[in-house]
Coordinates of C-alpha atoms in Angstrom, one line a residue:
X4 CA -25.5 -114.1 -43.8
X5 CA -28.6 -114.1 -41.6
X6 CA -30.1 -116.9 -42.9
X7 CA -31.0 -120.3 -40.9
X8 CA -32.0 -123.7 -41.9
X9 CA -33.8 -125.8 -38.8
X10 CA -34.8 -129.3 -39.2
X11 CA -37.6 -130.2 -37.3
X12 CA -37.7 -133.2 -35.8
X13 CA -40.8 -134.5 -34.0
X14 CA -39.8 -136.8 -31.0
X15 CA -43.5 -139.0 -31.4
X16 CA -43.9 -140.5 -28.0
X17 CA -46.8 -142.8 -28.8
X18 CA -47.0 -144.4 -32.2
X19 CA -49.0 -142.3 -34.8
X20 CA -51.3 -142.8 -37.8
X21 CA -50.4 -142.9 -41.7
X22 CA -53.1 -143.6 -43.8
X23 CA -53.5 -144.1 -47.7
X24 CA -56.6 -143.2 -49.4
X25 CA -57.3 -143.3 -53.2
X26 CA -59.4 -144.6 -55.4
X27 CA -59.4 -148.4 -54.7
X28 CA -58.9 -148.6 -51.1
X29 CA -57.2 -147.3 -48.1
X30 CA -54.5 -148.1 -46.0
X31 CA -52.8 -147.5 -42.6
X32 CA -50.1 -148.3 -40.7
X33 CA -48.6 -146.8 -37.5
X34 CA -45.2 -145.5 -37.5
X35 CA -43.2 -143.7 -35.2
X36 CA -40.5 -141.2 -37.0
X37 CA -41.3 -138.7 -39.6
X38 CA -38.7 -136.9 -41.9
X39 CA -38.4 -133.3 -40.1
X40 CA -40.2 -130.1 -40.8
X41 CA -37.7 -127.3 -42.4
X42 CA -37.9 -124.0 -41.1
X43 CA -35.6 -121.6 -43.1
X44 CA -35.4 -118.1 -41.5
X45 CA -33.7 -114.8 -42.4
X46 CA -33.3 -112.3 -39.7
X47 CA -33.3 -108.2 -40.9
X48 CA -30.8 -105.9 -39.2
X49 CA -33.3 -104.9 -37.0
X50 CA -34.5 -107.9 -35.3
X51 CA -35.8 -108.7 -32.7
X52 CA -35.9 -104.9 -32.0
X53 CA -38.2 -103.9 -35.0
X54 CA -42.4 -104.3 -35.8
X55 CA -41.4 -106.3 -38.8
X56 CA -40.8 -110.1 -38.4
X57 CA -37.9 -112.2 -39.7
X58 CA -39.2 -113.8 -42.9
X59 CA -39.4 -117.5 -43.1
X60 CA -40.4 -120.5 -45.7
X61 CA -41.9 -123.7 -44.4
X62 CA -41.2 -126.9 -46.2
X63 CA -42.1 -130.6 -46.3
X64 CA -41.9 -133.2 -48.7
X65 CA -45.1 -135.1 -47.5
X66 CA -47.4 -132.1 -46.1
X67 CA -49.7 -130.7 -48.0
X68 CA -49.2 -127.2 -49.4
X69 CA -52.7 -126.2 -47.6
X70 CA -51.5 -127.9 -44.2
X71 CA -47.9 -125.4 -44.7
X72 CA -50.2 -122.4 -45.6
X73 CA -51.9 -122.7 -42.1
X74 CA -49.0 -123.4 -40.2
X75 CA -47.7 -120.4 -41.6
X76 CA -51.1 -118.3 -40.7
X77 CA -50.0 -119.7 -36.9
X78 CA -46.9 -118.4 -37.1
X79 CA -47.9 -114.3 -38.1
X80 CA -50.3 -115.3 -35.1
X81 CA -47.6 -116.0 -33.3
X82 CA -45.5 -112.9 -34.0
X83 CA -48.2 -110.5 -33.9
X84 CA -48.5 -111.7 -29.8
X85 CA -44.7 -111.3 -29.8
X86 CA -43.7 -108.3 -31.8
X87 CA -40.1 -107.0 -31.0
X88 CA -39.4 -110.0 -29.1
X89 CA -37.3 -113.2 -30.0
X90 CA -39.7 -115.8 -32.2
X91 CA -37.9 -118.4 -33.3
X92 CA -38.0 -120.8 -30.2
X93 CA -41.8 -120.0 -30.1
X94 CA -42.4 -120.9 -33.3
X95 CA -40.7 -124.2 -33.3
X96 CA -42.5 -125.2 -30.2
X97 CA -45.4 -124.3 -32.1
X98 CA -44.8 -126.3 -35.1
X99 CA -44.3 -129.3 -33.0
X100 CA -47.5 -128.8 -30.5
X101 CA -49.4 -128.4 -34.0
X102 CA -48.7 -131.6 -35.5
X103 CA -47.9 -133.4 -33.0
X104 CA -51.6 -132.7 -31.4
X105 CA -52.9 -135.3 -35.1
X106 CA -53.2 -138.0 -34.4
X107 CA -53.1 -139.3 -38.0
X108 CA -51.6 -138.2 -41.1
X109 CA -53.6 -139.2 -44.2
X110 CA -52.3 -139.0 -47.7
X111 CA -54.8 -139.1 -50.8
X112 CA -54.4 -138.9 -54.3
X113 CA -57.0 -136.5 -54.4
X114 CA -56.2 -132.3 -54.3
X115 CA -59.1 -131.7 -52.1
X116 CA -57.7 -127.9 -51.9
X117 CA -56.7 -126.9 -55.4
X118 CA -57.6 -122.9 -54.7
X119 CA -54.1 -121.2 -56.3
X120 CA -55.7 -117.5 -55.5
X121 CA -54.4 -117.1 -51.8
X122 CA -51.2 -119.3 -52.3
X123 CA -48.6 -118.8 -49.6
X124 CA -45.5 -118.4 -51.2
X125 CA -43.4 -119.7 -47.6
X126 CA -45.3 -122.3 -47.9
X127 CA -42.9 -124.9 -49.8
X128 CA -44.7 -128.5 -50.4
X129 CA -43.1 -131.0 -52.6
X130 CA -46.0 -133.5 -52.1
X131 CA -48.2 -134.1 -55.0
X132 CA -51.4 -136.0 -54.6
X133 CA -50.8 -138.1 -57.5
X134 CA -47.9 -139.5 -56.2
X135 CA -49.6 -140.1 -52.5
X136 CA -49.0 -143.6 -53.0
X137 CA -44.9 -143.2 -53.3
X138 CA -45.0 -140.6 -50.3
X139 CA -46.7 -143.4 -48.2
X140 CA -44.3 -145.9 -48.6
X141 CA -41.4 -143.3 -48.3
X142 CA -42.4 -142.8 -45.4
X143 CA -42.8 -146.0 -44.2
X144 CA -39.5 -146.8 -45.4
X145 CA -38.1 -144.0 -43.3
X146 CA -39.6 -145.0 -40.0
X147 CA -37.9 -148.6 -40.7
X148 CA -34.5 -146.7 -41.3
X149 CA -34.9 -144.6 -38.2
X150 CA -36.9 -147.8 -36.0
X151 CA -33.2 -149.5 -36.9
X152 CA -31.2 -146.7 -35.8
X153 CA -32.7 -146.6 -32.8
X154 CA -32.2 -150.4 -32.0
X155 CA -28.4 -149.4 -32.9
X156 CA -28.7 -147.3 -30.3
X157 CA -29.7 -149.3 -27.4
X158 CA -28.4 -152.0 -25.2
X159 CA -29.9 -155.1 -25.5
X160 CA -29.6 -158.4 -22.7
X161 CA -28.3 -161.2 -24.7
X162 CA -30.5 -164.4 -24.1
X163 CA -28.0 -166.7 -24.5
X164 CA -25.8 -165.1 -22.0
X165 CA -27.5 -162.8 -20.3
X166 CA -25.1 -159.5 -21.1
X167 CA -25.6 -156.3 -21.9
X168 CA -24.4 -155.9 -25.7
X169 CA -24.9 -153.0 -27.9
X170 CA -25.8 -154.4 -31.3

């Protein structure tokens, strides 16, 4: 089988934007770990050595499907620079420079882009606007879980008596 799932994970150096907006109010919080981006790709017999790129889906459970779509669009880009050459690497380099260049993420409960004429069928979103409100604190929930499992992860100087303990 030819076919390859990569998780995407997006090492945020600096703290980062999430922002609610719906009808009452809006909120925002900073957080620093986001659940990754999935590339799934299938690779033909004939790659890299053929004009025809492998074919790929895009998913996320709190992008928008409009947000996929054009990440998608960047990635033909990409291959049309690169044809018969390796991609993958260059296209998960791109994914990251892409979002990583926001510096916000806003969720709302409104589908600002509901046009379902030029849908992008590798563009997989499981975010729904109407449940913006759940995503947001999802998310929030698993920057916590990750913010903890990086304090696992560290040493830390006891103030009592001043050793090194891991936690």
């Amino acid at each position: 089988n030819d076919q390859f799932e990569i998780d995407i994970e997006f090492q945020l150096s600096t703290p980062f934007y999430l922002c609610l907006i719906d009808n009452s109010n809006q909120l925002s919080t900073l957080i620093q770990h986001l659940p990754p981006l999935v590339l799934t790709v299938h690779f033909h017999d004939q790659y890299p050595s053929s004009i025809y790129s492998p074919t790929f889906v895009l998913s996320s459970c709190f992008l928008s499907r409009k947000y996929l779509e054009n990440m998608c669009q960047q990635l033909d880009k990409i291959w049309e620079q690169n044809i018969s050459e390796p991609i993958v690497y260059q296209w998960i380099e791109c994914l990251k420079e892409q979002f990583l260049s926001m510096n916000e993420l806003c969720l709302s409960n409104k589908d600002i882009n509901n046009d379902n004429d030029n849908d992008d069928p590798r563009a997989m979103s499981s975010y729904q606007p109407n449940r913006a409100a759940y995503v947001y604190e999802q998310l929030i929930e698993y920057n916590q879980i990750k913010e903890y499992e990086q304090f696992l992860h560290e040493y830390h100087e006891c103030p009592i008596c001043l050793s090194n303990n891991i936690p």
